[in-house]
Structures are given as structure tokens and as C-alpha cells.
PDB file of C-alpha atoms in Angstrom:
ATOM      1  CA  MET B   1      32.809 128.432 111.470  1.00 49.00           C
ATOM      2  CA  LEU B   2      36.222 129.839 110.808  1.00 49.00           C
ATOM      3  CA  ALA B   3      39.178 127.585 110.765  1.00 50.00           C
ATOM      4  CA  SER B   4      42.578 128.995 111.421  1.00 48.00           C
ATOM      5  CA  LEU B   5      45.653 127.675 109.752  1.00 48.00           C
ATOM      6  CA  PRO B   6      48.416 126.554 112.028  1.00 47.00           C
ATOM      7  CA  ALA B   7      51.371 128.897 111.976  1.00 48.00           C
ATOM      8  CA  GLU B   8      53.877 126.154 112.701  1.00 46.00           C
ATOM      9  CA  PRO B   9      54.011 124.483 109.216  1.00 45.00           C
ATOM     10  CA  ALA B  10      54.806 127.753 107.483  1.00 43.00           C
ATOM     11  CA  ALA B  11      57.472 128.578 110.025  1.00 42.00           C
ATOM     12  CA  SER B  12      58.992 125.116 109.811  1.00 38.00           C
ATOM     13  CA  SER B  13      59.075 125.212 106.004  1.00 36.00           C
ATOM     14  CA  PHE B  14      60.836 128.536 106.265  1.00 38.00           C
ATOM     15  CA  ARG B  15      63.311 126.932 108.626  1.00 41.00           C
ATOM     16  CA  ARG B  16      63.888 124.124 106.137  1.00 41.00           C
ATOM     17  CA  VAL B  17      64.609 126.586 103.366  1.00 40.00           C
ATOM     18  CA  SER B  18      66.877 128.651 105.546  1.00 40.00           C
ATOM     19  CA  SER B  19      68.638 125.529 106.791  1.00 42.00           C
ATOM     20  CA  ASN B  20      69.190 124.473 103.160  1.00 44.00           C
ATOM     21  CA  VAL B  21      70.678 127.896 102.467  1.00 43.00           C
ATOM     22  CA  SER B  22      72.864 127.748 105.559  1.00 46.00           C
ATOM     23  CA  ASN B  23      73.977 124.209 104.591  1.00 50.00           C
ATOM     24  CA  ALA B  24      74.920 125.488 101.118  1.00 47.00           C
ATOM     25  CA  ASP B  25      76.780 128.416 102.701  1.00 50.00           C
ATOM     26  CA  THR B  26      78.621 126.042 105.022  1.00 51.00           C
ATOM     27  CA  GLU B  27      79.614 123.775 102.120  1.00 55.00           C
ATOM     28  CA  LEU B  28      80.838 126.766 100.099  1.00 45.00           C
ATOM     29  CA  GLN B  29      82.856 128.061 103.054  1.00 51.00           C
ATOM     30  CA  GLN B  30      84.400 124.628 103.560  1.00 56.00           C
ATOM     31  CA  LYS B  31      85.497 124.619  99.908  1.00 53.00           C
ATOM     32  CA  LEU B  32      86.828 128.179  99.992  1.00 49.00           C
ATOM     33  CA  VAL B  33      88.760 128.061 103.288  1.00 48.00           C
ATOM     34  CA  PRO B  34      91.432 125.622 101.956  1.00 53.00           C
ATOM     35  CA  GLN B  35      91.730 127.659  98.754  1.00 49.00           C
ATOM     36  CA  GLN B  36      92.146 130.879 100.737  1.00 48.00           C
ATOM     37  CA  GLN B  37      94.766 129.201 102.930  1.00 50.00           C
ATOM     38  CA  ASP B  38      96.621 127.971  99.806  1.00 50.00           C
ATOM     39  CA  ILE B  39      96.523 131.467  98.327  1.00 46.00           C
ATOM     40  CA  ALA B  40      97.845 132.941 101.567  1.00 48.00           C
ATOM     41  CA  ALA B  41     100.618 130.332 101.631  1.00 50.00           C
ATOM     42  CA  GLY B  42     101.421 130.950  97.960  1.00 49.00           C
ATOM     43  CA  THR B  43     100.636 127.369  96.945  1.00 45.00           C
ATOM     44  CA  ALA B  44      97.350 127.985  95.152  1.00 42.00           C
ATOM     45  CA  GLN B  45      96.498 125.452  92.502  1.00 43.00           C
ATOM     46  CA  GLN B  46      95.748 126.823  89.048  1.00 44.00           C
ATOM     47  CA  LEU B  47      92.068 126.394  88.326  1.00 40.00           C
ATOM     48  CA  THR B  48      91.417 124.686  85.030  1.00 41.00           C
ATOM     49  CA  PRO B  49      88.190 123.335  83.525  1.00 43.00           C
ATOM     50  CA  GLU B  50      89.474 119.776  84.135  1.00 43.00           C
ATOM     51  CA  THR B  51      90.356 120.236  87.820  1.00 41.00           C
ATOM     52  CA  ASN B  52      87.588 122.675  88.706  1.00 43.00           C
ATOM     53  CA  GLN B  53      84.367 121.411  87.194  1.00 43.00           C
ATOM     54  CA  ASN B  54      82.120 121.921  90.214  1.00 44.00           C
ATOM     55  CA  GLN B  55      83.923 124.749  91.994  1.00 42.00           C
ATOM     56  CA  HIS B  56      83.289 128.423  91.355  1.00 42.00           C
ATOM     57  CA  SER B  57      85.945 131.090  91.462  1.00 39.00           C
ATOM     58  CA  PHE B  58      84.828 134.502  92.625  1.00 40.00           C
ATOM     59  CA  GLU B  59      87.883 136.232  91.214  1.00 44.00           C
ATOM     60  CA  GLN B  60      87.616 137.488  87.660  1.00 43.00           C
ATOM     61  CA  GLN B  61      90.433 136.694  85.294  1.00 48.00           C
ATOM     62  CA  ALA B  62      92.020 139.704  83.628  1.00 43.00           C
ATOM     63  CA  PRO B  63      91.013 139.870  79.962  1.00 43.00           C
ATOM     64  CA  LYS B  64      93.714 139.034  77.470  1.00 45.00           C
ATOM     65  CA  VAL B  65      94.624 142.012  75.336  1.00 42.00           C
ATOM     66  CA  THR B  66      95.502 141.328  71.741  1.00 42.00           C
ATOM     67  CA  PRO B  67      97.409 144.116  70.027  1.00 43.00           C
ATOM     68  CA  VAL B  68      95.861 145.450  66.834  1.00 42.00           C
ATOM     69  CA  PRO B  69      98.270 145.192  63.908  1.00 44.00           C
ATOM     70  CA  ALA B  70      99.141 148.187  61.743  1.00 44.00           C
ATOM     71  CA  VAL B  71      96.612 149.294  59.131  1.00 41.00           C
ATOM     72  CA  GLU B  72      98.640 147.913  56.221  1.00 40.00           C
ATOM     73  CA  THR B  73      98.323 144.374  57.608  1.00 44.00           C
ATOM     74  CA  SER B  74      95.007 144.821  59.415  1.00 45.00           C
ATOM     75  CA  LYS B  75      92.762 141.794  59.334  1.00 42.00           C
ATOM     76  CA  LEU B  76      90.073 142.977  61.720  1.00 45.00           C
ATOM     77  CA  SER B  77      87.331 141.160  59.874  1.00 45.00           C
ATOM     78  CA  GLY B  78      89.519 138.156  59.096  1.00 51.00           C
ATOM     79  CA  LYS B  79      88.556 138.345  55.430  1.00 48.00           C
ATOM     80  CA  GLU B  80      91.420 140.186  53.784  1.00 53.00           C
ATOM     81  CA  ALA B  81      94.829 141.723  54.400  1.00 66.00           C
ATOM     82  CA  ALA B  82      94.825 144.605  51.937  1.00 83.00           C
ATOM     83  CA  PRO B  83      92.164 147.272  51.396  1.00 86.00           C
ATOM     84  CA  ALA B  84      90.284 147.389  48.105  1.00 88.00           C
ATOM     85  CA  ILE B  85      90.853 151.162  47.901  1.00 90.00           C
ATOM     86  CA  SER B  86      93.330 153.387  49.736  1.00 93.00           C
ATOM     87  CA  VAL B  87      93.703 157.175  49.393  1.00 94.00           C
ATOM     88  CA  LEU B  88      95.391 159.886  51.450  1.00 93.00           C
ATOM     89  CA  CYS B  89      93.226 162.537  53.177  1.00 94.00           C
ATOM     90  CA  ARG B  90      94.050 165.497  55.366  1.00 90.00           C
ATOM     91  CA  HIS B  91      90.781 166.702  56.921  1.00 95.00           C
ATOM     92  CA  PHE B  92      88.256 164.792  59.038  1.00 96.00           C
ATOM     93  CA  THR B  93      85.328 165.772  61.237  1.00 95.00           C
ATOM     94  CA  LEU B  94      83.516 163.682  63.786  1.00 94.00           C
ATOM     95  CA  GLY B  95      80.509 165.289  65.394  1.00 91.00           C
ATOM     96  CA  GLN B  96      81.932 168.423  66.999  1.00 89.00           C
ATOM     97  CA  LEU B  97      85.623 167.540  66.508  1.00 93.00           C
ATOM     98  CA  ARG B  98      87.925 168.298  63.604  1.00 95.00           C
ATOM     99  CA  SER B  99      91.239 166.660  62.727  1.00 95.00           C
ATOM    100  CA  ASP B 100      93.705 168.036  60.197  1.00 93.00           C
ATOM    101  CA  CYS B 101      96.205 165.229  60.711  1.00 93.00           C
ATOM    102  CA  PRO B 102      96.804 163.326  57.440  1.00 93.00           C
ATOM    103  CA  SER B 103      95.737 159.694  57.243  1.00 95.00           C
ATOM    104  CA  ARG B 104      95.083 156.993  54.675  1.00 94.00           C
ATOM    105  CA  VAL B 105      91.411 156.217  54.211  1.00 95.00           C
ATOM    106  CA  GLU B 106      91.017 152.563  53.339  1.00 95.00           C
ATOM    107  CA  ALA B 107      87.860 150.934  52.037  1.00 94.00           C
ATOM    108  CA  PHE B 108      87.594 147.193  52.659  1.00 93.00           C
ATOM    109  CA  THR B 109      84.721 144.982  51.581  1.00 91.00           C
ATOM    110  CA  ASP B 110      83.090 145.250  55.031  1.00 92.00           C
ATOM    111  CA  ARG B 111      84.447 148.431  56.600  1.00 94.00           C
ATOM    112  CA  LEU B 112      86.119 151.829  56.253  1.00 95.00           C
ATOM    113  CA  GLU B 113      89.305 152.573  58.227  1.00 95.00           C
ATOM    114  CA  TYR B 114      91.390 155.652  58.960  1.00 96.00           C
ATOM    115  CA  PHE B 115      93.124 157.439  61.840  1.00 95.00           C
ATOM    116  CA  PHE B 116      91.578 160.431  63.621  1.00 95.00           C
ATOM    117  CA  LYS B 117      93.629 162.709  65.885  1.00 94.00           C
ATOM    118  CA  HIS B 118      91.660 163.060  69.105  1.00 92.00           C
ATOM    119  CA  PRO B 119      92.557 166.057  71.342  1.00 89.00           C
ATOM    120  CA  SER B 120      93.059 163.924  74.465  1.00 89.00           C
ATOM    121  CA  HIS B 121      93.416 160.323  73.201  1.00 90.00           C
ATOM    122  CA  GLY B 122      95.892 161.055  70.417  1.00 92.00           C
ATOM    123  CA  ARG B 123      95.718 159.054  67.204  1.00 93.00           C
ATOM    124  CA  VAL B 124      92.598 156.849  67.228  1.00 94.00           C
ATOM    125  CA  HIS B 125      92.185 153.995  64.755  1.00 95.00           C
ATOM    126  CA  MET B 126      88.690 154.424  63.307  1.00 95.00           C
ATOM    127  CA  VAL B 127      87.009 151.237  62.069  1.00 94.00           C
ATOM    128  CA  MET B 128      83.474 151.755  60.765  1.00 94.00           C
ATOM    129  CA  TYR B 129      81.630 148.684  59.542  1.00 95.00           C
ATOM    130  CA  TYR B 130      79.146 149.229  56.723  1.00 95.00           C
ATOM    131  CA  ARG B 131      76.461 147.488  58.780  1.00 95.00           C
ATOM    132  CA  ASP B 132      76.541 150.521  61.127  1.00 96.00           C
ATOM    133  CA  PHE B 133      76.257 153.171  58.395  1.00 95.00           C
ATOM    134  CA  GLY B 134      73.159 155.356  58.248  1.00 93.00           C
ATOM    135  CA  THR B 135      72.959 158.081  55.638  1.00 93.00           C
ATOM    136  CA  VAL B 136      75.798 158.683  53.169  1.00 94.00           C
ATOM    137  CA  THR B 137      76.002 161.880  51.099  1.00 95.00           C
ATOM    138  CA  VAL B 138      78.573 163.631  48.929  1.00 94.00           C
ATOM    139  CA  LYS B 139      79.259 167.380  48.928  1.00 91.00           C
ATOM    140  CA  LYS B 140      81.921 168.565  46.472  1.00 90.00           C
ATOM    141  CA  THR B 141      85.008 166.629  47.654  1.00 93.00           C
ATOM    142  CA  CYS B 142      83.547 165.599  51.012  1.00 95.00           C
ATOM    143  CA  LEU B 143      82.034 162.258  52.029  1.00 96.00           C
ATOM    144  CA  VAL B 144      79.494 162.827  54.833  1.00 96.00           C
ATOM    145  CA  PHE B 145      78.020 159.857  56.680  1.00 96.00           C
ATOM    146  CA  LYS B 146      76.311 158.828  59.882  1.00 96.00           C
ATOM    147  CA  ILE B 147      77.293 155.874  62.060  1.00 95.00           C
ATOM    148  CA  MET B 148      74.272 154.548  63.916  1.00 95.00           C
ATOM    149  CA  THR B 149      76.181 153.243  66.969  1.00 94.00           C
ATOM    150  CA  VAL B 150      77.916 154.978  69.858  1.00 93.00           C
ATOM    151  CA  LEU B 151      81.618 155.589  69.212  1.00 92.00           C
ATOM    152  CA  ASP B 152      83.464 154.601  72.393  1.00 88.00           C
ATOM    153  CA  MET B 153      86.148 157.293  72.569  1.00 89.00           C
ATOM    154  CA  PHE B 154      83.889 160.034  71.209  1.00 92.00           C
ATOM    155  CA  THR B 155      80.808 159.859  73.444  1.00 90.00           C
ATOM    156  CA  ALA B 156      81.191 163.503  74.482  1.00 90.00           C
ATOM    157  CA  HIS B 157      81.482 164.675  70.866  1.00 92.00           C
ATOM    158  CA  TYR B 158      79.281 162.319  68.843  1.00 93.00           C
ATOM    159  CA  ASN B 159      75.732 161.166  69.510  1.00 93.00           C
ATOM    160  CA  PRO B 160      74.161 159.012  66.778  1.00 94.00           C
ATOM    161  CA  GLU B 161      70.708 160.284  67.731  1.00 93.00           C
ATOM    162  CA  GLU B 162      71.628 163.914  67.055  1.00 92.00           C
ATOM    163  CA  PRO B 163      70.805 164.765  63.411  1.00 91.00           C
ATOM    164  CA  GLN B 164      73.603 167.335  63.107  1.00 92.00           C
ATOM    165  CA  HIS B 165      76.278 164.917  64.383  1.00 94.00           C
ATOM    166  CA  MET B 166      77.894 163.428  61.293  1.00 95.00           C
ATOM    167  CA  LEU B 167      81.307 162.156  60.237  1.00 96.00           C
ATOM    168  CA  SER B 168      83.002 163.631  57.213  1.00 96.00           C
ATOM    169  CA  ILE B 169      86.144 163.041  55.222  1.00 96.00           C
ATOM    170  CA  ILE B 170      87.407 165.813  52.949  1.00 95.00           C
ATOM    171  CA  PHE B 171      89.367 164.433  50.003  1.00 95.00           C
ATOM    172  CA  ASP B 172      92.083 166.192  48.018  1.00 92.00           C
ATOM    173  CA  SER B 173      90.432 165.398  44.683  1.00 93.00           C
ATOM    174  CA  ALA B 174      87.068 164.378  43.273  1.00 93.00           C
ATOM    175  CA  LYS B 175      88.724 161.234  41.877  1.00 94.00           C
ATOM    176  CA  ASP B 176      89.781 160.074  45.382  1.00 94.00           C
ATOM    177  CA  LEU B 177      86.300 160.788  46.717  1.00 94.00           C
ATOM    178  CA  GLN B 178      84.697 158.844  43.871  1.00 94.00           C
ATOM    179  CA  GLN B 179      86.891 155.798  44.530  1.00 94.00           C
ATOM    180  CA  ILE B 180      86.066 155.679  48.259  1.00 94.00           C
ATOM    181  CA  GLN B 181      82.393 156.455  47.658  1.00 94.00           C
ATOM    182  CA  GLN B 182      82.173 153.552  45.225  1.00 93.00           C
ATOM    183  CA  GLY B 183      83.854 151.205  47.737  1.00 92.00           C
ATOM    184  CA  VAL B 184      81.507 152.305  50.534  1.00 94.00           C
ATOM    185  CA  GLN B 185      78.407 151.913  48.357  1.00 93.00           C
ATOM    186  CA  GLN B 186      79.490 148.440  47.240  1.00 92.00           C
ATOM    187  CA  GLY B 187      80.108 147.438  50.858  1.00 92.00           C
ATOM    188  CA  ILE B 188      76.703 148.706  52.011  1.00 93.00           C
ATOM    189  CA  VAL B 189      74.952 146.931  49.126  1.00 93.00           C
ATOM    190  CA  ALA B 190      76.863 143.694  49.831  1.00 92.00           C
ATOM    191  CA  TYR B 191      75.928 143.860  53.524  1.00 91.00           C
ATOM    192  CA  ALA B 192      72.246 144.523  52.707  1.00 91.00           C
ATOM    193  CA  ALA B 193      72.214 141.600  50.241  1.00 92.00           C
ATOM    194  CA  ALA B 194      73.672 139.265  52.880  1.00 90.00           C
ATOM    195  CA  GLN B 195      70.854 140.061  55.295  1.00 87.00           C
TER     196      GLN B 195
END
């Protein structure tokens, strides 16, 4: 003997769920209508964590932009104000791009910094943390290295998964190269030891 299940309980439970949803929608609309009226009237109350604990704002706040200080006083990592090593260079490559605009190359304990002249973005402040370094090699007076992350302003010119895409800095002298190479190696070793 086959017993059939009544269709009514399932339908009524669906109605209960949908009525709960419609009740929640109604409550949300009741909360938002006065806020929308205040906004239209120009008397909107500033939402703060103290006054708005249970309300949700659907508008996203604009992110606060903090200007980056000049390289000489850069404290991007918050650890130091002055680089351990600083030398002047004139030639840089990044993937398929080349820059012949002079810049100081500065080796900090956790990163390498310099400026790269991008054809459409102008002068770009390059900050490469040692934690992102892949291979590092030296060829005559050139430091060649790979950054293992995507570089935001260079996505069309640099792909970390492409073996031929590398970054290079050509130094004026072997002494300058040796100083920066030593700083980079110390930074990579320090990062690996901290892990």
C-alpha cells in the first residue's frame, strides 16, 4: 500500500520561510526609508560604530589615500628611514620594457627600491620586497632577478610565470653592483631565516 505525503505541509513551510524573508525585507525597508529621506533632505546622520551597531550601510566609504613620502624618508616597512646601501644607476629593464632614466637604487633590510620610467604612467616607484624574489644572478655589471608576484602597473609587460621576463639593473661600476648584490643577498637570507 502506497502512502502519499500531503503537499500542504511542504507548501506551508515554504510560506513560513518566505514570510520570514518578507518580514526581514519589510523591517529593512522601514529602517532605510527614514535614512533615505534624511539623505534627500540633507540631514543625514553620520554613521559611527557607536550609533550604528545593528544597522547596515549599503554605501561603500571611499578609501583613504595616504601619500607615499619621498624615497629619502621612505618608511614603507616601518623599520627604518634610511637605506643600508644607495647607488645611482641609469639603465633598468622590466620584462619587455627598458628605462634609461637615472635613479637611485636603495637596498633596505627588507626591500629594494628605485624609480622606473614607464612609457604611459611616468615615473613609477618600484618597491620589491625580498620575500617576493625568485632567482637572482649577476652578469658583468648587471643584477638580474625575478619577482614572483604580479606587478600592478606592468601586467602587460611582465608576467612572473614567463621564464624570459626578468628585471635587471645595470650599474655604472662593479663596485656599485657588489654593494647592492650584498644587500639583496643579506635581505633574502634574513627573510628566509625569519620563516
